[in-house]
C-alpha atoms as a PDB file:
ATOM      1  CA  UNK A   1      -0.208   0.218  -0.595  1.00  0.00           C
ATOM      2  CA  UNK A   2       1.725   3.198  -0.957  1.00  0.00           C
ATOM      3  CA  UNK A   3       1.219   6.544   1.624  1.00  0.00           C
ATOM      4  CA  UNK A   4      -0.802   9.870   0.195  1.00  0.00           C
ATOM      5  CA  UNK A   5       1.773  12.079  -1.922  1.00  0.00           C
ATOM      6  CA  UNK A   6       3.303  14.949   0.626  1.00  0.00           C
ATOM      7  CA  UNK A   7       3.021  12.661   2.955  1.00  0.00           C
ATOM      8  CA  UNK A   8       7.039  11.545   4.580  1.00  0.00           C
ATOM      9  CA  UNK A   9       6.122   7.521   6.159  1.00  0.00           C
ATOM     10  CA  UNK A  10       6.213   7.888  10.074  1.00  0.00           C
ATOM     11  CA  UNK A  11       9.557   4.905  10.432  1.00  0.00           C
ATOM     12  CA  UNK A  12       7.343   1.735  12.686  1.00  0.00           C
ATOM     13  CA  UNK A  13      10.959   1.433  14.027  1.00  0.00           C
ATOM     14  CA  UNK A  14       9.858   4.706  16.415  1.00  0.00           C
ATOM     15  CA  UNK A  15       5.841   3.966  16.638  1.00  0.00           C
ATOM     16  CA  UNK A  16       7.850   0.839  18.569  1.00  0.00           C
ATOM     17  CA  UNK A  17      10.536   2.926  20.627  1.00  0.00           C
ATOM     18  CA  UNK A  18       7.145   5.213  21.982  1.00  0.00           C
ATOM     19  CA  UNK A  19       5.033   2.206  21.971  1.00  0.00           C
ATOM     20  CA  UNK A  20       7.387   0.470  24.898  1.00  0.00           C
ATOM     21  CA  UNK A  21       8.839   3.547  26.476  1.00  0.00           C
ATOM     22  CA  UNK A  22       4.340   4.724  27.578  1.00  0.00           C
ATOM     23  CA  UNK A  23       4.708   0.505  28.869  1.00  0.00           C
ATOM     24  CA  UNK A  24       7.864   0.829  30.851  1.00  0.00           C
ATOM     25  CA  UNK A  25       6.528   4.583  32.114  1.00  0.00           C
ATOM     26  CA  UNK A  26       3.163   2.224  33.160  1.00  0.00           C
ATOM     27  CA  UNK A  27       4.828   0.274  34.907  1.00  0.00           C
ATOM     28  CA  UNK A  28       7.578   2.902  37.056  1.00  0.00           C
ATOM     29  CA  UNK A  29       4.624   3.799  39.821  1.00  0.00           C
ATOM     30  CA  UNK A  30       3.407  -0.351  40.095  1.00  0.00           C
ATOM     31  CA  UNK A  31       6.935  -1.497  40.663  1.00  0.00           C
ATOM     32  CA  UNK A  32       7.600   1.155  43.158  1.00  0.00           C
ATOM     33  CA  UNK A  33       4.255   0.613  45.104  1.00  0.00           C
ATOM     34  CA  UNK A  34       4.704  -3.327  45.536  1.00  0.00           C
ATOM     35  CA  UNK A  35       8.430  -2.427  47.340  1.00  0.00           C
ATOM     36  CA  UNK A  36       9.038  -0.742  50.896  1.00  0.00           C
ATOM     37  CA  UNK A  37      11.870   1.729  51.937  1.00  0.00           C
ATOM     38  CA  UNK A  38      13.397   0.268  54.338  1.00  0.00           C
ATOM     39  CA  UNK A  39      14.846   1.076  58.213  1.00  0.00           C
ATOM     40  CA  UNK A  40      18.511   1.014  59.751  1.00  0.00           C
ATOM     41  CA  UNK A  41      19.556  -2.208  59.276  1.00  0.00           C
ATOM     42  CA  UNK A  42      20.251  -1.851  63.519  1.00  0.00           C
ATOM     43  CA  UNK A  43      16.455  -1.417  64.144  1.00  0.00           C
ATOM     44  CA  UNK A  44      15.727  -4.070  62.070  1.00  0.00           C
ATOM     45  CA  UNK A  45      15.775  -6.676  64.292  1.00  0.00           C
ATOM     46  CA  UNK A  46      14.102  -4.537  67.347  1.00  0.00           C
ATOM     47  CA  UNK A  47      10.787  -4.174  65.756  1.00  0.00           C
ATOM     48  CA  UNK A  48       8.937  -8.036  67.543  1.00  0.00           C
ATOM     49  CA  UNK A  49      11.921  -9.127  70.270  1.00  0.00           C
ATOM     50  CA  UNK A  50      11.560 -11.264  73.083  1.00  0.00           C
ATOM     51  CA  UNK A  51       9.876 -14.236  70.169  1.00  0.00           C
ATOM     52  CA  UNK A  52       9.381 -17.343  72.273  1.00  0.00           C
ATOM     53  CA  UNK A  53       6.594 -20.188  70.986  1.00  0.00           C
ATOM     54  CA  UNK A  54       5.682 -23.636  73.982  1.00  0.00           C
ATOM     55  CA  UNK A  55       6.875 -26.825  72.926  1.00  0.00           C
ATOM     56  CA  UNK A  56       3.305 -28.971  73.384  1.00  0.00           C
ATOM     57  CA  UNK A  57       2.110 -32.916  73.314  1.00  0.00           C
ATOM     58  CA  UNK A  58      -0.160 -33.533  70.397  1.00  0.00           C
ATOM     59  CA  UNK A  59      -3.535 -32.359  70.829  1.00  0.00           C
ATOM     60  CA  UNK A  60      -2.205 -29.642  73.274  1.00  0.00           C
ATOM     61  CA  UNK A  61      -2.328 -25.816  73.731  1.00  0.00           C
ATOM     62  CA  UNK A  62      -0.203 -22.990  74.934  1.00  0.00           C
ATOM     63  CA  UNK A  63       0.991 -19.329  73.665  1.00  0.00           C
ATOM     64  CA  UNK A  64       3.639 -17.526  71.642  1.00  0.00           C
ATOM     65  CA  UNK A  65       4.660 -13.931  73.282  1.00  0.00           C
ATOM     66  CA  UNK A  66       6.149 -11.619  71.935  1.00  0.00           C
ATOM     67  CA  UNK A  67       7.099  -7.903  71.764  1.00  0.00           C
ATOM     68  CA  UNK A  68       6.100  -5.102  69.157  1.00  0.00           C
ATOM     69  CA  UNK A  69       9.019  -2.015  69.720  1.00  0.00           C
ATOM     70  CA  UNK A  70       8.947   1.209  67.857  1.00  0.00           C
ATOM     71  CA  UNK A  71      12.721   1.667  67.420  1.00  0.00           C
ATOM     72  CA  UNK A  72      12.117   4.717  64.684  1.00  0.00           C
ATOM     73  CA  UNK A  73      12.662   8.039  66.702  1.00  0.00           C
ATOM     74  CA  UNK A  74       8.325   8.591  65.472  1.00  0.00           C
ATOM     75  CA  UNK A  75       5.426   6.786  66.374  1.00  0.00           C
ATOM     76  CA  UNK A  76       4.475   4.051  64.381  1.00  0.00           C
ATOM     77  CA  UNK A  77       0.580   3.268  63.291  1.00  0.00           C
ATOM     78  CA  UNK A  78      -1.639   1.096  61.860  1.00  0.00           C
ATOM     79  CA  UNK A  79       0.484  -1.626  63.191  1.00  0.00           C
ATOM     80  CA  UNK A  80      -0.978  -5.149  61.645  1.00  0.00           C
ATOM     81  CA  UNK A  81       1.415  -8.064  63.335  1.00  0.00           C
ATOM     82  CA  UNK A  82       1.691 -11.233  61.142  1.00  0.00           C
ATOM     83  CA  UNK A  83       2.131 -15.039  62.067  1.00  0.00           C
ATOM     84  CA  UNK A  84       1.287 -17.969  60.222  1.00  0.00           C
ATOM     85  CA  UNK A  85       2.695 -21.483  60.081  1.00  0.00           C
ATOM     86  CA  UNK A  86       4.453 -22.666  56.665  1.00  0.00           C
ATOM     87  CA  UNK A  87       6.680 -25.365  56.930  1.00  0.00           C
ATOM     88  CA  UNK A  88       6.975 -29.246  58.858  1.00  0.00           C
ATOM     89  CA  UNK A  89      10.029 -30.057  60.060  1.00  0.00           C
ATOM     90  CA  UNK A  90       8.739 -34.040  61.653  1.00  0.00           C
ATOM     91  CA  UNK A  91      11.460 -35.900  63.850  1.00  0.00           C
ATOM     92  CA  UNK A  92      12.986 -38.733  64.208  1.00  0.00           C
ATOM     93  CA  UNK A  93      14.417 -38.258  59.320  1.00  0.00           C
ATOM     94  CA  UNK A  94      14.250 -34.729  59.993  1.00  0.00           C
ATOM     95  CA  UNK A  95      12.477 -34.294  56.994  1.00  0.00           C
ATOM     96  CA  UNK A  96      11.131 -30.934  55.588  1.00  0.00           C
ATOM     97  CA  UNK A  97       7.960 -30.192  53.334  1.00  0.00           C
ATOM     98  CA  UNK A  98       4.362 -28.843  53.789  1.00  0.00           C
ATOM     99  CA  UNK A  99       2.483 -28.628  57.057  1.00  0.00           C
ATOM    100  CA  UNK A 100       0.442 -31.204  57.685  1.00  0.00           C
ATOM    101  CA  UNK A 101      -3.421 -30.265  57.341  1.00  0.00           C
ATOM    102  CA  UNK A 102      -5.356 -29.257  61.043  1.00  0.00           C
ATOM    103  CA  UNK A 103      -1.862 -30.437  62.780  1.00  0.00           C
ATOM    104  CA  UNK A 104      -0.982 -26.735  64.262  1.00  0.00           C
ATOM    105  CA  UNK A 105      -4.070 -23.545  64.611  1.00  0.00           C
ATOM    106  CA  UNK A 106      -2.630 -20.179  64.994  1.00  0.00           C
ATOM    107  CA  UNK A 107      -5.297 -17.571  66.909  1.00  0.00           C
ATOM    108  CA  UNK A 108      -8.031 -19.543  68.322  1.00  0.00           C
ATOM    109  CA  UNK A 109      -9.524 -19.476  64.237  1.00  0.00           C
ATOM    110  CA  UNK A 110      -9.158 -23.063  63.454  1.00  0.00           C
ATOM    111  CA  UNK A 111      -6.324 -21.785  60.890  1.00  0.00           C
ATOM    112  CA  UNK A 112      -2.835 -21.681  60.400  1.00  0.00           C
ATOM    113  CA  UNK A 113      -2.574 -18.489  60.301  1.00  0.00           C
ATOM    114  CA  UNK A 114      -2.581 -15.015  63.057  1.00  0.00           C
ATOM    115  CA  UNK A 115      -3.119 -10.774  62.340  1.00  0.00           C
ATOM    116  CA  UNK A 116      -3.007  -8.780  65.705  1.00  0.00           C
ATOM    117  CA  UNK A 117      -4.640  -5.643  65.164  1.00  0.00           C
ATOM    118  CA  UNK A 118      -2.267  -3.272  68.099  1.00  0.00           C
ATOM    119  CA  UNK A 119      -2.992   0.989  69.064  1.00  0.00           C
ATOM    120  CA  UNK A 120      -0.707   2.805  67.588  1.00  0.00           C
ATOM    121  CA  UNK A 121       3.243   3.150  69.463  1.00  0.00           C
ATOM    122  CA  UNK A 122       5.297   5.985  70.531  1.00  0.00           C
ATOM    123  CA  UNK A 123       8.193   6.018  70.080  1.00  0.00           C
ATOM    124  CA  UNK A 124      11.021   4.264  71.525  1.00  0.00           C
ATOM    125  CA  UNK A 125       7.280   2.396  73.715  1.00  0.00           C
ATOM    126  CA  UNK A 126       6.723  -1.395  73.489  1.00  0.00           C
ATOM    127  CA  UNK A 127       3.485  -4.054  73.417  1.00  0.00           C
ATOM    128  CA  UNK A 128       3.681  -7.678  75.055  1.00  0.00           C
ATOM    129  CA  UNK A 129       0.906  -9.000  73.079  1.00  0.00           C
ATOM    130  CA  UNK A 130       0.325 -13.687  72.937  1.00  0.00           C
ATOM    131  CA  UNK A 131      -1.082 -15.483  69.846  1.00  0.00           C
ATOM    132  CA  UNK A 132      -3.715 -19.181  71.122  1.00  0.00           C
ATOM    133  CA  UNK A 133      -1.919 -21.799  69.275  1.00  0.00           C
ATOM    134  CA  UNK A 134      -3.166 -25.137  69.595  1.00  0.00           C
ATOM    135  CA  UNK A 135      -2.254 -29.105  68.033  1.00  0.00           C
ATOM    136  CA  UNK A 136      -4.339 -31.711  67.100  1.00  0.00           C
ATOM    137  CA  UNK A 137      -4.507 -35.216  68.210  1.00  0.00           C
ATOM    138  CA  UNK A 138      -3.199 -36.179  65.388  1.00  0.00           C
ATOM    139  CA  UNK A 139      -0.082 -33.713  65.234  1.00  0.00           C
ATOM    140  CA  UNK A 140       2.974 -35.583  63.388  1.00  0.00           C
ATOM    141  CA  UNK A 141       5.471 -35.285  65.441  1.00  0.00           C
ATOM    142  CA  UNK A 142       8.282 -32.795  64.915  1.00  0.00           C
ATOM    143  CA  UNK A 143       8.653 -29.232  64.746  1.00  0.00           C
ATOM    144  CA  UNK A 144       6.492 -26.055  63.278  1.00  0.00           C
ATOM    145  CA  UNK A 145       8.210 -23.201  61.665  1.00  0.00           C
ATOM    146  CA  UNK A 146       5.643 -19.990  62.232  1.00  0.00           C
ATOM    147  CA  UNK A 147       6.858 -16.697  60.379  1.00  0.00           C
ATOM    148  CA  UNK A 148       5.967 -13.924  61.626  1.00  0.00           C
ATOM    149  CA  UNK A 149       6.048 -10.307  59.874  1.00  0.00           C
ATOM    150  CA  UNK A 150       4.894  -6.180  60.531  1.00  0.00           C
ATOM    151  CA  UNK A 151       2.971  -3.511  58.833  1.00  0.00           C
ATOM    152  CA  UNK A 152       2.543   0.190  59.760  1.00  0.00           C
ATOM    153  CA  UNK A 153       2.524   4.092  58.217  1.00  0.00           C
ATOM    154  CA  UNK A 154       4.974   6.349  59.519  1.00  0.00           C
ATOM    155  CA  UNK A 155       4.557  10.261  59.521  1.00  0.00           C
ATOM    156  CA  UNK A 156       2.696   8.540  56.467  1.00  0.00           C
ATOM    157  CA  UNK A 157       4.248   6.443  54.214  1.00  0.00           C
ATOM    158  CA  UNK A 158       3.516   2.753  54.954  1.00  0.00           C
ATOM    159  CA  UNK A 159       6.606  -0.285  55.598  1.00  0.00           C
ATOM    160  CA  UNK A 160       6.383  -3.910  55.695  1.00  0.00           C
ATOM    161  CA  UNK A 161       9.121  -6.139  57.845  1.00  0.00           C
ATOM    162  CA  UNK A 162       9.516 -10.156  56.835  1.00  0.00           C
ATOM    163  CA  UNK A 163      10.973 -13.149  58.836  1.00  0.00           C
ATOM    164  CA  UNK A 164      13.483 -15.493  56.006  1.00  0.00           C
ATOM    165  CA  UNK A 165      10.537 -17.530  55.605  1.00  0.00           C
ATOM    166  CA  UNK A 166       8.289 -15.570  53.506  1.00  0.00           C
ATOM    167  CA  UNK A 167      10.498 -15.828  50.614  1.00  0.00           C
ATOM    168  CA  UNK A 168      12.093 -18.660  48.825  1.00  0.00           C
ATOM    169  CA  UNK A 169      15.092 -20.533  47.873  1.00  0.00           C
ATOM    170  CA  UNK A 170      16.011 -18.348  44.588  1.00  0.00           C
ATOM    171  CA  UNK A 171      15.073 -14.639  45.807  1.00  0.00           C
ATOM    172  CA  UNK A 172      16.935 -15.243  48.907  1.00  0.00           C
ATOM    173  CA  UNK A 173      20.177 -16.128  47.405  1.00  0.00           C
ATOM    174  CA  UNK A 174      19.385 -12.800  45.066  1.00  0.00           C
ATOM    175  CA  UNK A 175      19.574 -10.765  47.741  1.00  0.00           C
ATOM    176  CA  UNK A 176      21.790 -12.162  50.079  1.00  0.00           C
ATOM    177  CA  UNK A 177      24.528 -11.950  47.448  1.00  0.00           C
ATOM    178  CA  UNK A 178      26.876  -9.448  47.730  1.00  0.00           C
ATOM    179  CA  UNK A 179      30.422  -8.017  44.931  1.00  0.00           C
ATOM    180  CA  UNK A 180      32.787 -10.412  44.687  1.00  0.00           C
ATOM    181  CA  UNK A 181      30.922 -13.587  46.452  1.00  0.00           C
ATOM    182  CA  UNK A 182      30.677 -11.084  49.916  1.00  0.00           C
ATOM    183  CA  UNK A 183      27.077 -11.586  51.565  1.00  0.00           C
ATOM    184  CA  UNK A 184      25.402  -9.227  52.275  1.00  0.00           C
ATOM    185  CA  UNK A 185      21.751  -8.128  52.916  1.00  0.00           C
ATOM    186  CA  UNK A 186      19.546  -6.348  50.581  1.00  0.00           C
ATOM    187  CA  UNK A 187      15.874  -6.032  51.566  1.00  0.00           C
ATOM    188  CA  UNK A 188      15.239  -3.715  48.818  1.00  0.00           C
ATOM    189  CA  UNK A 189      15.678  -7.249  46.453  1.00  0.00           C
ATOM    190  CA  UNK A 190      13.355  -8.606  48.609  1.00  0.00           C
ATOM    191  CA  UNK A 191      10.706  -5.804  48.854  1.00  0.00           C
ATOM    192  CA  UNK A 192      10.323  -5.394  52.232  1.00  0.00           C
ATOM    193  CA  UNK A 193      11.869  -2.535  54.352  1.00  0.00           C
ATOM    194  CA  UNK A 194      13.713  -4.931  56.416  1.00  0.00           C
ATOM    195  CA  UNK A 195      14.072  -8.540  58.187  1.00  0.00           C
ATOM    196  CA  UNK A 196      12.365  -9.611  61.534  1.00  0.00           C
ATOM    197  CA  UNK A 197      12.784 -13.297  63.178  1.00  0.00           C
ATOM    198  CA  UNK A 198      10.655 -15.945  63.617  1.00  0.00           C
ATOM    199  CA  UNK A 199      10.043 -19.157  65.873  1.00  0.00           C
ATOM    200  CA  UNK A 200       8.845 -22.630  65.822  1.00  0.00           C
ATOM    201  CA  UNK A 201       6.190 -25.186  67.999  1.00  0.00           C
ATOM    202  CA  UNK A 202       7.586 -28.113  69.079  1.00  0.00           C
ATOM    203  CA  UNK A 203       4.611 -31.273  68.916  1.00  0.00           C
ATOM    204  CA  UNK A 204       5.905 -33.510  70.449  1.00  0.00           C
ATOM    205  CA  UNK A 205       4.647 -36.980  73.223  1.00  0.00           C
ATOM    206  CA  UNK A 206       4.531 -35.435  76.456  1.00  0.00           C
ATOM    207  CA  UNK A 207       6.572 -37.096  78.688  1.00  0.00           C
ATOM    208  CA  UNK A 208       5.929 -36.571  81.651  1.00  0.00           C
ATOM    209  CA  UNK A 209       2.540 -38.630  82.357  1.00  0.00           C
ATOM    210  CA  UNK A 210       5.211 -41.877  82.506  1.00  0.00           C
ATOM    211  CA  UNK A 211       7.160 -40.009  84.385  1.00  0.00           C
ATOM    212  CA  UNK A 212       4.557 -39.536  87.323  1.00  0.00           C
ATOM    213  CA  UNK A 213       3.488 -42.877  87.047  1.00  0.00           C
ATOM    214  CA  UNK A 214       7.487 -44.564  87.339  1.00  0.00           C
ATOM    215  CA  UNK A 215       7.909 -41.647  90.508  1.00  0.00           C
ATOM    216  CA  UNK A 216       4.617 -42.476  92.245  1.00  0.00           C
ATOM    217  CA  UNK A 217       5.298 -46.621  91.937  1.00  0.00           C
ATOM    218  CA  UNK A 218       8.931 -45.913  93.575  1.00  0.00           C
ATOM    219  CA  UNK A 219       7.114 -43.677  96.114  1.00  0.00           C
ATOM    220  CA  UNK A 220       5.023 -46.189  96.520  1.00  0.00           C
ATOM    221  CA  UNK A 221       8.142 -49.255  97.034  1.00  0.00           C
ATOM    222  CA  UNK A 222       9.763 -47.280  99.991  1.00  0.00           C
ATOM    223  CA  UNK A 223       6.576 -46.987 101.410  1.00  0.00           C
ATOM    224  CA  UNK A 224       5.178 -50.684 101.339  1.00  0.00           C
ATOM    225  CA  UNK A 225       9.421 -51.347 102.894  1.00  0.00           C
ATOM    226  CA  UNK A 226       9.071 -49.040 105.332  1.00  0.00           C
ATOM    227  CA  UNK A 227       6.061 -50.064 106.772  1.00  0.00           C
ATOM    228  CA  UNK A 228       7.176 -53.674 106.582  1.00  0.00           C
ATOM    229  CA  UNK A 229      10.756 -52.573 107.965  1.00  0.00           C
ATOM    230  CA  UNK A 230       8.765 -51.367 111.542  1.00  0.00           C
ATOM    231  CA  UNK A 231       7.107 -54.139 111.704  1.00  0.00           C
ATOM    232  CA  UNK A 232       9.279 -55.595 111.850  1.00  0.00           C
ATOM    233  CA  UNK A 233      11.413 -54.522 114.913  1.00  0.00           C
ATOM    234  CA  UNK A 234      11.230 -55.421 118.370  1.00  0.00           C
ATOM    235  CA  UNK A 235      11.656 -52.608 121.263  1.00  0.00           C
ATOM    236  CA  UNK A 236      15.235 -54.154 121.723  1.00  0.00           C
ATOM    237  CA  UNK A 237      17.083 -57.045 122.990  1.00  0.00           C
ATOM    238  CA  UNK A 238      18.115 -58.491 126.193  1.00  0.00           C
ATOM    239  CA  UNK A 239      21.449 -57.262 125.840  1.00  0.00           C
ATOM    240  CA  UNK A 240      20.287 -53.844 126.370  1.00  0.00           C
ATOM    241  CA  UNK A 241      21.619 -52.943 121.884  1.00  0.00           C
ATOM    242  CA  UNK A 242      20.023 -52.939 118.384  1.00  0.00           C
ATOM    243  CA  UNK A 243      21.347 -54.111 115.280  1.00  0.00           C
ATOM    244  CA  UNK A 244      21.746 -51.523 113.009  1.00  0.00           C
ATOM    245  CA  UNK A 245      19.570 -51.011 109.105  1.00  0.00           C
ATOM    246  CA  UNK A 246      21.100 -50.068 105.954  1.00  0.00           C
ATOM    247  CA  UNK A 247      20.591 -46.823 104.898  1.00  0.00           C
ATOM    248  CA  UNK A 248      18.492 -47.286 101.941  1.00  0.00           C
ATOM    249  CA  UNK A 249      17.161 -45.036  99.308  1.00  0.00           C
ATOM    250  CA  UNK A 250      14.740 -44.852  96.312  1.00  0.00           C
ATOM    251  CA  UNK A 251      16.700 -44.713  92.776  1.00  0.00           C
ATOM    252  CA  UNK A 252      15.712 -41.482  91.388  1.00  0.00           C
ATOM    253  CA  UNK A 253      13.695 -41.749  88.816  1.00  0.00           C
ATOM    254  CA  UNK A 254      15.128 -39.793  85.857  1.00  0.00           C
ATOM    255  CA  UNK A 255      18.279 -41.648  85.545  1.00  0.00           C
ATOM    256  CA  UNK A 256      22.341 -40.698  86.811  1.00  0.00           C
ATOM    257  CA  UNK A 257      22.636 -39.197  82.668  1.00  0.00           C
ATOM    258  CA  UNK A 258      20.121 -37.168  82.810  1.00  0.00           C
ATOM    259  CA  UNK A 259      20.796 -33.546  80.270  1.00  0.00           C
ATOM    260  CA  UNK A 260      17.832 -31.706  80.543  1.00  0.00           C
ATOM    261  CA  UNK A 261      14.267 -32.579  81.461  1.00  0.00           C
ATOM    262  CA  UNK A 262      12.079 -35.467  79.367  1.00  0.00           C
ATOM    263  CA  UNK A 263      15.384 -37.507  78.570  1.00  0.00           C
END
């Protein structure tokens, strides 16, 4: 097809370049909106402190406890702390895999995730919180990893910090690879403001009922032995002496090589 007389052809390369420019310009705001401004590295671990999780027997319940802290110079508003059970490490076997459905739940919701909204925090202030955790009677023995995250607003700017469990191996490797083979965390590559710690819930069969049974059995044996020897004693011999008895003691139910409670 010929171009109309007096009108020069518009090069296709220019059209393509303009379209690409507009596409890139449209993608920039989306890419920027997906990330969060970083906080100083020294402050990242201070937002979630004293993180502790319980050891549970199958069918047991407890609490995941932590303290939310404001290490920044301005107040934090719109604070939300998120916790989620995201991985399972079986024992014995030490095999990491997906969380068995319905095994461990958080917040009394029957799901493996919980979100806690908090009031505003002034600079330097802290707020202790706890989240209920429960295991089903069919929970396999092992460790259940709990990832954490916190979002908040400071001076009109939104921030988000998340633990290692929110990033796959490839993303984490890309964010921690520094120049000349060094390891240096770059949170901007992860799209977050920083990295916070996480914890884990241990589920195992409770050994203490068995220990109590053993202690009760040993106590009954000691009482019975004492009653037996007391019945055998007499007021005294004609020589005015009394036979001596060997000192007896109950063996420890924990054994002589116990290294920790429950061994």
